[in-house]
């Protein structure tokens, strides 16, 4: 099995909670022998998807802005993980933009999944709304739903989901959240 993981850090801050969650996952995966690569949508300055769907026929987006490198990372990784903060019950715009641009990577010209059972995914989100209100007001579940729908459309298998509600500022990641992350794929 190809043990290459792509970790997508969907938050804007390198020291933010979602980045800490990603680093924790990377450390855990590396201990298990995984080769980890990182993509940060906020640093990429990718153009938004035009909705032309030309990529579904070729697998290549017609916009020439460096997206091909992200596409290759996605295609050559056997595990894709996203760690993103919850923004108004959804994911941050640059992450959504990146996932939109993966249209031709995950779907064929008939909108059938291209990656069925070929890859696994892990979802992690942090949310400032404290429990149980994060669930009652569908904050963290909204972000998870947005990310999960993308991977379901691709036909990929979920390997784990982690929510950190009540995350405030850049405080260190709590031990219980670290343990949950470290148990993924073990």
N, C-alpha and C. Protein backbone atom coordinates (compact mmCIF):
# COMPACT_ATOMS: atom_id res chain seq x y z
N UNK A 1 0.84 -1.19 0.00
CA UNK A 1 0.00 0.00 0.00
C UNK A 1 0.88 1.25 0.00
N UNK A 2 0.53 2.21 -0.84
CA UNK A 2 1.18 3.50 -0.87
C UNK A 2 0.82 4.25 0.42
N UNK A 3 1.81 4.52 1.26
CA UNK A 3 1.52 5.20 2.53
C UNK A 3 1.93 6.66 2.43
N UNK A 4 1.27 7.38 1.51
CA UNK A 4 1.50 8.80 1.34
C UNK A 4 0.23 9.54 1.71
N UNK A 5 0.37 10.52 2.59
CA UNK A 5 -0.79 11.29 3.05
C UNK A 5 -0.65 12.75 2.65
N UNK A 6 -1.74 13.32 2.19
CA UNK A 6 -1.82 14.76 1.94
C UNK A 6 -2.63 15.36 3.07
N UNK A 7 -2.02 16.27 3.80
CA UNK A 7 -2.69 16.96 4.89
C UNK A 7 -2.99 18.38 4.42
N UNK A 8 -4.27 18.72 4.35
CA UNK A 8 -4.68 20.06 3.92
C UNK A 8 -5.03 20.86 5.17
N UNK A 9 -4.29 21.91 5.42
CA UNK A 9 -4.57 22.78 6.57
C UNK A 9 -5.42 23.94 6.06
N UNK A 10 -6.67 23.94 6.46
CA UNK A 10 -7.64 24.88 5.92
C UNK A 10 -7.75 26.20 6.64
N UNK A 11 -6.98 26.42 7.69
CA UNK A 11 -7.06 27.67 8.44
C UNK A 11 -6.01 28.69 8.00
N UNK A 12 -6.23 29.95 8.35
CA UNK A 12 -5.29 31.00 7.94
C UNK A 12 -4.07 31.16 8.85
N UNK A 13 -4.11 30.60 10.05
CA UNK A 13 -3.01 30.83 11.00
C UNK A 13 -2.15 29.59 11.18
N UNK A 14 -0.85 29.76 11.04
CA UNK A 14 0.09 28.64 11.19
C UNK A 14 0.13 28.11 12.62
N UNK A 15 -0.23 28.96 13.59
CA UNK A 15 -0.24 28.52 14.99
C UNK A 15 -1.65 28.32 15.53
N UNK A 16 -2.63 28.34 14.63
CA UNK A 16 -4.02 28.17 15.03
C UNK A 16 -4.34 26.73 15.41
N UNK A 17 -5.52 26.55 15.96
CA UNK A 17 -5.94 25.23 16.43
C UNK A 17 -5.98 24.20 15.30
N UNK A 18 -6.55 24.57 14.15
CA UNK A 18 -6.62 23.58 13.07
C UNK A 18 -5.23 23.22 12.57
N UNK A 19 -4.29 24.14 12.60
CA UNK A 19 -2.90 23.82 12.23
C UNK A 19 -2.28 22.89 13.27
N UNK A 20 -2.57 23.14 14.54
CA UNK A 20 -2.06 22.25 15.59
C UNK A 20 -2.63 20.83 15.43
N UNK A 21 -3.90 20.75 15.05
CA UNK A 21 -4.51 19.44 14.82
C UNK A 21 -3.81 18.73 13.66
N UNK A 22 -3.51 19.48 12.60
CA UNK A 22 -2.82 18.90 11.44
C UNK A 22 -1.43 18.42 11.82
N UNK A 23 -0.70 19.21 12.59
CA UNK A 23 0.65 18.82 13.02
C UNK A 23 0.60 17.56 13.88
N UNK A 24 -0.37 17.48 14.75
CA UNK A 24 -0.54 16.28 15.58
C UNK A 24 -0.77 15.05 14.71
N UNK A 25 -1.62 15.19 13.70
CA UNK A 25 -1.89 14.07 12.79
C UNK A 25 -0.63 13.71 12.00
N UNK A 26 0.08 14.70 11.51
CA UNK A 26 1.31 14.44 10.76
C UNK A 26 2.30 13.66 11.62
N UNK A 27 2.50 14.10 12.85
CA UNK A 27 3.43 13.41 13.75
C UNK A 27 3.01 11.96 13.98
N UNK A 28 1.71 11.75 14.18
CA UNK A 28 1.20 10.40 14.40
C UNK A 28 1.39 9.53 13.16
N UNK A 29 1.06 10.06 12.00
CA UNK A 29 1.20 9.30 10.76
C UNK A 29 2.66 8.98 10.46
N UNK A 30 3.55 9.94 10.70
CA UNK A 30 4.96 9.69 10.44
C UNK A 30 5.51 8.58 11.34
N UNK A 31 5.04 8.52 12.58
CA UNK A 31 5.45 7.43 13.48
C UNK A 31 4.99 6.07 12.96
N UNK A 32 3.90 6.08 12.17
CA UNK A 32 3.37 4.85 11.58
C UNK A 32 3.98 4.56 10.20
N UNK A 33 4.94 5.38 9.78
CA UNK A 33 5.63 5.14 8.52
C UNK A 33 5.05 5.84 7.31
N UNK A 34 4.17 6.79 7.52
CA UNK A 34 3.57 7.52 6.40
C UNK A 34 4.49 8.66 5.95
N UNK A 35 4.49 8.92 4.65
CA UNK A 35 5.14 10.08 4.07
C UNK A 35 4.05 11.15 3.97
N UNK A 36 4.24 12.26 4.67
CA UNK A 36 3.20 13.30 4.72
C UNK A 36 3.59 14.53 3.92
N UNK A 37 2.64 15.01 3.18
CA UNK A 37 2.78 16.25 2.40
C UNK A 37 1.71 17.21 2.89
N UNK A 38 1.98 18.51 2.79
CA UNK A 38 1.06 19.51 3.31
C UNK A 38 0.68 20.50 2.21
N UNK A 39 -0.59 20.85 2.17
CA UNK A 39 -1.09 21.91 1.29
C UNK A 39 -1.87 22.89 2.16
N UNK A 40 -1.64 24.16 1.94
CA UNK A 40 -2.32 25.21 2.70
C UNK A 40 -3.02 26.15 1.73
N UNK A 41 -4.34 26.01 1.56
CA UNK A 41 -5.07 26.83 0.58
C UNK A 41 -4.86 28.33 0.74
N UNK A 42 -4.71 28.83 1.97
CA UNK A 42 -4.51 30.26 2.18
C UNK A 42 -3.22 30.76 1.53
N UNK A 43 -2.23 29.89 1.36
CA UNK A 43 -0.94 30.30 0.78
C UNK A 43 -0.91 30.15 -0.74
N UNK A 44 -1.90 29.51 -1.32
CA UNK A 44 -1.84 29.15 -2.73
C UNK A 44 -2.36 30.21 -3.69
N UNK A 45 -3.27 31.05 -3.25
CA UNK A 45 -3.84 32.08 -4.11
C UNK A 45 -4.42 31.50 -5.40
N UNK A 46 -5.21 30.45 -5.25
CA UNK A 46 -5.84 29.81 -6.40
C UNK A 46 -7.06 30.60 -6.85
N UNK A 47 -7.24 30.67 -8.15
CA UNK A 47 -8.43 31.32 -8.70
C UNK A 47 -9.65 30.47 -8.40
N UNK A 48 -10.82 31.09 -8.29
CA UNK A 48 -12.03 30.29 -8.04
C UNK A 48 -12.41 29.46 -9.27
N UNK A 49 -13.12 28.39 -9.01
CA UNK A 49 -13.65 27.53 -10.06
C UNK A 49 -14.61 28.33 -10.94
N UNK A 50 -14.54 28.11 -12.24
CA UNK A 50 -15.42 28.80 -13.18
C UNK A 50 -16.69 28.02 -13.47
N UNK A 51 -16.75 26.79 -12.99
CA UNK A 51 -17.94 25.96 -13.23
C UNK A 51 -18.07 25.50 -14.67
N UNK A 52 -16.97 25.53 -15.43
CA UNK A 52 -17.03 25.16 -16.84
C UNK A 52 -17.11 23.65 -17.06
N UNK A 53 -16.67 22.88 -16.08
CA UNK A 53 -16.68 21.42 -16.09
C UNK A 53 -15.80 20.81 -17.19
N UNK A 54 -14.93 21.59 -17.80
CA UNK A 54 -14.00 21.05 -18.80
C UNK A 54 -13.07 20.03 -18.15
N UNK A 55 -12.78 20.23 -16.87
CA UNK A 55 -11.87 19.34 -16.15
C UNK A 55 -12.42 17.93 -16.02
N UNK A 56 -13.71 17.76 -16.11
CA UNK A 56 -14.28 16.41 -15.96
C UNK A 56 -13.89 15.51 -17.12
N UNK A 57 -13.70 16.08 -18.29
CA UNK A 57 -13.30 15.27 -19.45
C UNK A 57 -11.80 14.97 -19.44
N UNK A 58 -11.00 15.94 -19.00
CA UNK A 58 -9.54 15.80 -19.07
C UNK A 58 -8.88 15.50 -17.72
N UNK A 59 -9.58 15.83 -16.62
CA UNK A 59 -8.98 15.72 -15.30
C UNK A 59 -8.08 16.90 -14.97
N UNK A 60 -7.98 17.84 -15.89
CA UNK A 60 -7.09 18.99 -15.71
C UNK A 60 -7.91 20.27 -15.79
N UNK A 61 -7.73 21.13 -14.81
CA UNK A 61 -8.43 22.42 -14.79
C UNK A 61 -7.80 23.35 -15.83
N UNK A 62 -8.64 24.04 -16.63
CA UNK A 62 -8.10 24.92 -17.67
C UNK A 62 -7.48 26.22 -17.12
N UNK A 63 -7.71 26.54 -15.86
CA UNK A 63 -7.12 27.75 -15.28
C UNK A 63 -5.66 27.46 -14.95
N UNK A 64 -4.77 28.27 -15.44
CA UNK A 64 -3.34 28.05 -15.25
C UNK A 64 -2.82 28.94 -14.12
N UNK A 65 -2.88 28.43 -12.89
CA UNK A 65 -2.43 29.23 -11.74
C UNK A 65 -1.67 28.41 -10.69
N UNK A 66 -1.12 27.28 -11.09
CA UNK A 66 -0.38 26.45 -10.15
C UNK A 66 -1.21 25.37 -9.49
N UNK A 67 -2.46 25.24 -9.88
CA UNK A 67 -3.32 24.24 -9.28
C UNK A 67 -2.87 22.81 -9.60
N UNK A 68 -2.20 22.62 -10.73
CA UNK A 68 -1.77 21.27 -11.14
C UNK A 68 -0.95 20.58 -10.07
N UNK A 69 -0.14 21.33 -9.34
CA UNK A 69 0.67 20.74 -8.28
C UNK A 69 -0.22 20.17 -7.18
N UNK A 70 -1.29 20.87 -6.83
CA UNK A 70 -2.23 20.39 -5.81
C UNK A 70 -2.96 19.16 -6.31
N UNK A 71 -3.29 19.17 -7.57
CA UNK A 71 -3.97 18.03 -8.20
C UNK A 71 -3.09 16.79 -8.10
N UNK A 72 -1.81 16.93 -8.42
CA UNK A 72 -0.87 15.80 -8.35
C UNK A 72 -0.73 15.28 -6.93
N UNK A 73 -0.62 16.19 -5.95
CA UNK A 73 -0.52 15.78 -4.55
C UNK A 73 -1.76 14.97 -4.16
N UNK A 74 -2.90 15.42 -4.60
CA UNK A 74 -4.17 14.75 -4.30
C UNK A 74 -4.19 13.35 -4.92
N UNK A 75 -3.81 13.27 -6.17
CA UNK A 75 -3.88 11.99 -6.89
C UNK A 75 -2.86 10.97 -6.42
N UNK A 76 -1.71 11.42 -5.95
CA UNK A 76 -0.65 10.49 -5.56
C UNK A 76 -0.66 10.14 -4.09
N UNK A 77 -1.61 10.63 -3.33
CA UNK A 77 -1.71 10.33 -1.90
C UNK A 77 -2.80 9.29 -1.67
N UNK A 78 -2.51 8.33 -0.80
CA UNK A 78 -3.52 7.30 -0.51
C UNK A 78 -4.44 7.71 0.63
N UNK A 79 -4.06 8.77 1.35
CA UNK A 79 -4.89 9.31 2.42
C UNK A 79 -4.91 10.83 2.27
N UNK A 80 -6.10 11.40 2.36
CA UNK A 80 -6.26 12.85 2.33
C UNK A 80 -6.87 13.25 3.66
N UNK A 81 -6.25 14.19 4.35
CA UNK A 81 -6.81 14.69 5.62
C UNK A 81 -6.98 16.19 5.51
N UNK A 82 -8.08 16.67 6.05
CA UNK A 82 -8.33 18.11 6.10
C UNK A 82 -8.53 18.50 7.55
N UNK A 83 -7.83 19.54 7.96
CA UNK A 83 -8.03 20.13 9.27
C UNK A 83 -8.40 21.59 9.03
N UNK A 84 -9.62 21.96 9.41
CA UNK A 84 -10.10 23.31 9.10
C UNK A 84 -10.94 23.87 10.24
N UNK A 85 -10.84 25.18 10.46
CA UNK A 85 -11.73 25.79 11.43
C UNK A 85 -13.15 25.86 10.87
N UNK A 86 -14.10 25.97 11.76
CA UNK A 86 -15.50 26.15 11.35
C UNK A 86 -15.75 27.65 11.20
N UNK A 87 -16.22 28.03 10.03
CA UNK A 87 -16.57 29.43 9.75
C UNK A 87 -18.07 29.48 9.46
N UNK A 88 -18.85 29.98 10.39
CA UNK A 88 -20.30 30.12 10.21
C UNK A 88 -20.93 28.83 9.67
N UNK A 89 -20.67 27.73 10.37
CA UNK A 89 -21.21 26.40 10.05
C UNK A 89 -20.74 25.89 8.69
N UNK A 90 -19.55 26.32 8.28
CA UNK A 90 -19.01 25.87 7.01
C UNK A 90 -17.49 25.89 7.08
N UNK A 91 -16.85 25.73 5.93
CA UNK A 91 -15.40 25.75 5.86
C UNK A 91 -14.92 27.10 5.33
N UNK A 92 -13.66 27.47 5.58
CA UNK A 92 -13.13 28.73 5.07
C UNK A 92 -13.13 28.79 3.53
N UNK A 93 -13.30 29.97 2.99
CA UNK A 93 -13.39 30.18 1.55
C UNK A 93 -12.23 29.60 0.74
N UNK A 94 -10.96 29.84 1.11
CA UNK A 94 -9.87 29.28 0.31
C UNK A 94 -9.89 27.75 0.24
N UNK A 95 -10.32 27.09 1.31
CA UNK A 95 -10.44 25.63 1.29
C UNK A 95 -11.57 25.22 0.36
N UNK A 96 -12.70 25.87 0.45
CA UNK A 96 -13.84 25.58 -0.44
C UNK A 96 -13.41 25.77 -1.89
N UNK A 97 -12.67 26.84 -2.15
CA UNK A 97 -12.17 27.12 -3.49
C UNK A 97 -11.30 25.97 -3.99
N UNK A 98 -10.40 25.47 -3.14
CA UNK A 98 -9.53 24.36 -3.54
C UNK A 98 -10.36 23.11 -3.85
N UNK A 99 -11.31 22.79 -3.00
CA UNK A 99 -12.14 21.60 -3.22
C UNK A 99 -12.97 21.75 -4.49
N UNK A 100 -13.50 22.95 -4.75
CA UNK A 100 -14.25 23.18 -5.98
C UNK A 100 -13.39 22.90 -7.21
N UNK A 101 -12.13 23.29 -7.14
CA UNK A 101 -11.22 23.10 -8.28
C UNK A 101 -10.85 21.63 -8.48
N UNK A 102 -11.14 20.77 -7.51
CA UNK A 102 -10.86 19.33 -7.64
C UNK A 102 -11.97 18.59 -8.38
N UNK A 103 -12.94 19.30 -8.91
CA UNK A 103 -14.09 18.70 -9.58
C UNK A 103 -13.69 17.61 -10.57
N UNK A 104 -12.79 17.92 -11.47
CA UNK A 104 -12.36 16.97 -12.49
C UNK A 104 -11.46 15.87 -11.97
N UNK A 105 -10.93 16.05 -10.77
CA UNK A 105 -10.09 15.03 -10.15
C UNK A 105 -10.98 13.93 -9.57
N UNK A 106 -12.12 14.32 -9.02
CA UNK A 106 -12.97 13.35 -8.32
C UNK A 106 -14.15 12.83 -9.14
N UNK A 107 -14.54 13.57 -10.20
CA UNK A 107 -15.72 13.17 -10.98
C UNK A 107 -15.38 13.04 -12.46
N UNK A 108 -16.01 12.07 -13.15
CA UNK A 108 -15.82 11.98 -14.58
C UNK A 108 -16.86 12.85 -15.29
N UNK A 109 -16.86 12.80 -16.62
CA UNK A 109 -17.76 13.67 -17.39
C UNK A 109 -19.25 13.40 -17.14
N UNK A 110 -19.59 12.23 -16.59
CA UNK A 110 -20.98 11.92 -16.25
C UNK A 110 -21.26 12.15 -14.76
N UNK A 111 -20.33 12.78 -14.07
CA UNK A 111 -20.41 13.07 -12.63
C UNK A 111 -20.38 11.80 -11.78
N UNK A 112 -19.70 10.77 -12.29
CA UNK A 112 -19.51 9.53 -11.53
C UNK A 112 -18.18 9.63 -10.77
N UNK A 113 -18.11 9.06 -9.57
CA UNK A 113 -16.87 9.14 -8.78
C UNK A 113 -15.70 8.44 -9.46
N UNK A 114 -14.55 9.11 -9.46
CA UNK A 114 -13.34 8.55 -10.05
C UNK A 114 -12.49 7.79 -9.03
N UNK A 115 -12.63 8.09 -7.76
CA UNK A 115 -11.71 7.57 -6.76
C UNK A 115 -12.34 6.52 -5.86
N UNK A 116 -13.37 5.89 -6.32
CA UNK A 116 -14.11 4.92 -5.51
C UNK A 116 -13.18 3.90 -4.87
N UNK A 117 -13.17 3.90 -3.55
CA UNK A 117 -12.41 2.95 -2.74
C UNK A 117 -10.89 2.99 -2.94
N UNK A 118 -10.37 3.96 -3.67
CA UNK A 118 -8.93 4.03 -3.89
C UNK A 118 -8.20 4.81 -2.82
N UNK A 119 -8.92 5.64 -2.10
CA UNK A 119 -8.29 6.51 -1.12
C UNK A 119 -9.18 6.62 0.12
N UNK A 120 -8.54 6.96 1.24
CA UNK A 120 -9.27 7.22 2.46
C UNK A 120 -9.13 8.68 2.84
N UNK A 121 -10.00 9.13 3.73
CA UNK A 121 -9.91 10.52 4.17
C UNK A 121 -10.20 10.64 5.66
N UNK A 122 -9.64 11.71 6.23
CA UNK A 122 -9.82 12.06 7.63
C UNK A 122 -10.26 13.52 7.68
N UNK A 123 -11.25 13.82 8.50
CA UNK A 123 -11.74 15.19 8.65
C UNK A 123 -11.56 15.66 10.08
N UNK A 124 -11.06 16.88 10.23
CA UNK A 124 -10.92 17.48 11.56
C UNK A 124 -11.37 18.93 11.48
N UNK A 125 -12.12 19.35 12.48
CA UNK A 125 -12.53 20.74 12.53
C UNK A 125 -12.50 21.25 13.97
N UNK A 126 -12.22 22.53 14.08
CA UNK A 126 -12.28 23.20 15.38
C UNK A 126 -13.35 24.28 15.29
N UNK A 127 -13.95 24.55 16.42
CA UNK A 127 -15.08 25.47 16.46
C UNK A 127 -15.04 26.23 17.78
N UNK A 128 -15.24 27.54 17.75
CA UNK A 128 -15.24 28.31 19.00
C UNK A 128 -16.52 28.13 19.80
N UNK A 129 -17.60 27.68 19.14
CA UNK A 129 -18.85 27.46 19.85
C UNK A 129 -18.66 26.30 20.82
N UNK A 130 -18.99 26.50 22.10
CA UNK A 130 -18.77 25.42 23.09
C UNK A 130 -19.80 24.31 22.95
N UNK A 131 -19.41 23.11 23.42
CA UNK A 131 -20.37 22.00 23.39
C UNK A 131 -21.46 22.24 24.43
N UNK A 132 -22.66 21.81 24.27
CA UNK A 132 -23.22 21.08 23.14
C UNK A 132 -23.76 22.00 22.05
N UNK A 133 -23.56 23.31 22.24
CA UNK A 133 -24.14 24.27 21.29
C UNK A 133 -23.55 24.16 19.89
N UNK A 134 -22.30 23.69 19.79
CA UNK A 134 -21.72 23.51 18.46
C UNK A 134 -22.56 22.52 17.64
N UNK A 135 -23.12 21.50 18.31
CA UNK A 135 -23.97 20.53 17.61
C UNK A 135 -25.40 21.04 17.47
N UNK A 136 -25.90 21.65 18.54
CA UNK A 136 -27.28 22.16 18.50
C UNK A 136 -27.47 23.21 17.40
N UNK A 137 -26.48 24.06 17.22
CA UNK A 137 -26.56 25.11 16.20
C UNK A 137 -25.88 24.70 14.90
N UNK A 138 -25.50 23.42 14.83
CA UNK A 138 -24.92 22.82 13.63
C UNK A 138 -23.70 23.57 13.11
N UNK A 139 -22.89 24.05 14.02
CA UNK A 139 -21.67 24.75 13.62
C UNK A 139 -20.63 23.76 13.11
N UNK A 140 -20.05 22.97 14.00
CA UNK A 140 -19.01 22.02 13.58
C UNK A 140 -19.58 20.97 12.63
N UNK A 141 -20.81 20.55 12.85
CA UNK A 141 -21.39 19.54 11.95
C UNK A 141 -21.58 20.11 10.54
N UNK A 142 -21.80 21.42 10.43
CA UNK A 142 -21.91 22.05 9.11
C UNK A 142 -20.60 22.00 8.35
N UNK A 143 -19.49 22.27 9.05
CA UNK A 143 -18.17 22.19 8.42
C UNK A 143 -17.85 20.75 8.02
N UNK A 144 -18.12 19.81 8.92
CA UNK A 144 -17.88 18.40 8.59
C UNK A 144 -18.71 17.96 7.40
N UNK A 145 -19.96 18.38 7.37
CA UNK A 145 -20.85 18.01 6.26
C UNK A 145 -20.29 18.51 4.93
N UNK A 146 -19.82 19.76 4.90
CA UNK A 146 -19.28 20.32 3.65
C UNK A 146 -18.08 19.51 3.15
N UNK A 147 -17.17 19.18 4.07
CA UNK A 147 -15.98 18.41 3.67
C UNK A 147 -16.36 16.97 3.31
N UNK A 148 -17.25 16.38 4.10
CA UNK A 148 -17.64 14.99 3.88
C UNK A 148 -18.33 14.80 2.53
N UNK A 149 -19.16 15.74 2.13
CA UNK A 149 -19.87 15.64 0.85
C UNK A 149 -18.90 15.58 -0.31
N UNK A 150 -17.83 16.37 -0.23
CA UNK A 150 -16.81 16.35 -1.27
C UNK A 150 -16.24 14.94 -1.43
N UNK A 151 -15.84 14.34 -0.32
CA UNK A 151 -15.21 13.02 -0.37
C UNK A 151 -16.21 11.92 -0.73
N UNK A 152 -17.45 12.06 -0.30
CA UNK A 152 -18.48 11.09 -0.68
C UNK A 152 -18.70 11.12 -2.18
N UNK A 153 -18.70 12.32 -2.76
CA UNK A 153 -18.86 12.44 -4.22
C UNK A 153 -17.71 11.75 -4.94
N UNK A 154 -16.51 11.80 -4.34
CA UNK A 154 -15.34 11.16 -4.95
C UNK A 154 -15.38 9.65 -4.82
N UNK A 155 -16.22 9.14 -3.91
CA UNK A 155 -16.31 7.71 -3.68
C UNK A 155 -15.26 7.19 -2.71
N UNK A 156 -14.68 8.09 -1.91
CA UNK A 156 -13.62 7.72 -0.98
C UNK A 156 -14.18 7.23 0.35
N UNK A 157 -13.34 6.54 1.13
CA UNK A 157 -13.76 5.95 2.40
C UNK A 157 -13.30 6.80 3.58
N UNK A 158 -14.23 7.09 4.49
CA UNK A 158 -13.91 7.87 5.68
C UNK A 158 -13.14 7.00 6.68
N UNK A 159 -12.02 7.53 7.17
CA UNK A 159 -11.19 6.82 8.15
C UNK A 159 -11.30 7.46 9.54
N UNK A 160 -11.98 8.61 9.64
CA UNK A 160 -12.16 9.23 10.94
C UNK A 160 -12.55 10.69 10.84
N UNK A 161 -13.28 11.15 11.88
CA UNK A 161 -13.69 12.55 11.99
C UNK A 161 -13.45 12.99 13.43
N UNK A 162 -12.88 14.17 13.57
CA UNK A 162 -12.62 14.71 14.91
C UNK A 162 -13.11 16.15 14.97
N UNK A 163 -13.85 16.45 16.03
CA UNK A 163 -14.35 17.81 16.26
C UNK A 163 -13.78 18.31 17.58
N UNK A 164 -13.28 19.53 17.55
CA UNK A 164 -12.81 20.18 18.77
C UNK A 164 -13.67 21.42 18.99
N UNK A 165 -14.80 21.27 19.73
CA UNK A 165 -15.66 22.41 20.01
C UNK A 165 -15.09 23.23 21.17
N UNK A 166 -15.47 24.49 21.23
CA UNK A 166 -15.02 25.36 22.32
C UNK A 166 -13.55 25.75 22.20
N UNK A 167 -12.97 25.63 21.01
CA UNK A 167 -11.57 26.01 20.79
C UNK A 167 -11.46 27.53 20.85
N UNK A 168 -10.53 28.02 21.64
CA UNK A 168 -10.38 29.46 21.80
C UNK A 168 -8.95 29.87 21.52
N UNK A 169 -8.80 30.84 20.61
CA UNK A 169 -7.48 31.41 20.34
C UNK A 169 -6.48 30.37 19.87
N UNK A 170 -5.24 30.58 20.30
CA UNK A 170 -4.15 29.68 19.90
C UNK A 170 -3.65 28.88 21.08
N UNK A 171 -4.54 28.55 22.01
CA UNK A 171 -4.17 27.75 23.17
C UNK A 171 -3.65 26.40 22.70
N UNK A 172 -2.81 25.76 23.50
CA UNK A 172 -2.33 24.43 23.11
C UNK A 172 -3.49 23.44 22.96
N UNK A 173 -3.29 22.50 22.07
CA UNK A 173 -4.29 21.46 21.80
C UNK A 173 -4.47 20.60 23.05
N UNK A 174 -5.70 20.43 23.55
CA UNK A 174 -5.93 19.61 24.74
C UNK A 174 -5.52 18.16 24.53
N UNK A 175 -5.10 17.52 25.58
CA UNK A 175 -4.62 16.14 25.54
C UNK A 175 -5.67 15.19 24.98
N UNK A 176 -6.95 15.37 25.35
CA UNK A 176 -7.98 14.46 24.85
C UNK A 176 -8.15 14.55 23.34
N UNK A 177 -7.98 15.74 22.77
CA UNK A 177 -8.07 15.90 21.32
C UNK A 177 -6.82 15.29 20.67
N UNK A 178 -5.67 15.50 21.26
CA UNK A 178 -4.44 14.91 20.74
C UNK A 178 -4.57 13.38 20.68
N UNK A 179 -5.09 12.79 21.75
CA UNK A 179 -5.24 11.34 21.79
C UNK A 179 -6.19 10.83 20.70
N UNK A 180 -7.28 11.55 20.48
CA UNK A 180 -8.21 11.15 19.42
C UNK A 180 -7.52 11.16 18.06
N UNK A 181 -6.74 12.20 17.82
CA UNK A 181 -6.03 12.32 16.54
C UNK A 181 -5.01 11.19 16.41
N UNK A 182 -4.27 10.93 17.47
CA UNK A 182 -3.23 9.90 17.44
C UNK A 182 -3.79 8.50 17.22
N UNK A 183 -5.05 8.28 17.56
CA UNK A 183 -5.68 6.96 17.38
C UNK A 183 -6.20 6.72 15.98
N UNK A 184 -6.23 7.74 15.15
CA UNK A 184 -6.72 7.57 13.79
C UNK A 184 -5.75 6.66 13.04
N UNK A 185 -6.28 5.69 12.37
CA UNK A 185 -5.55 4.73 11.53
C UNK A 185 -4.66 3.78 12.31
N UNK A 186 -4.75 3.76 13.62
CA UNK A 186 -3.91 2.83 14.40
C UNK A 186 -4.62 1.50 14.50
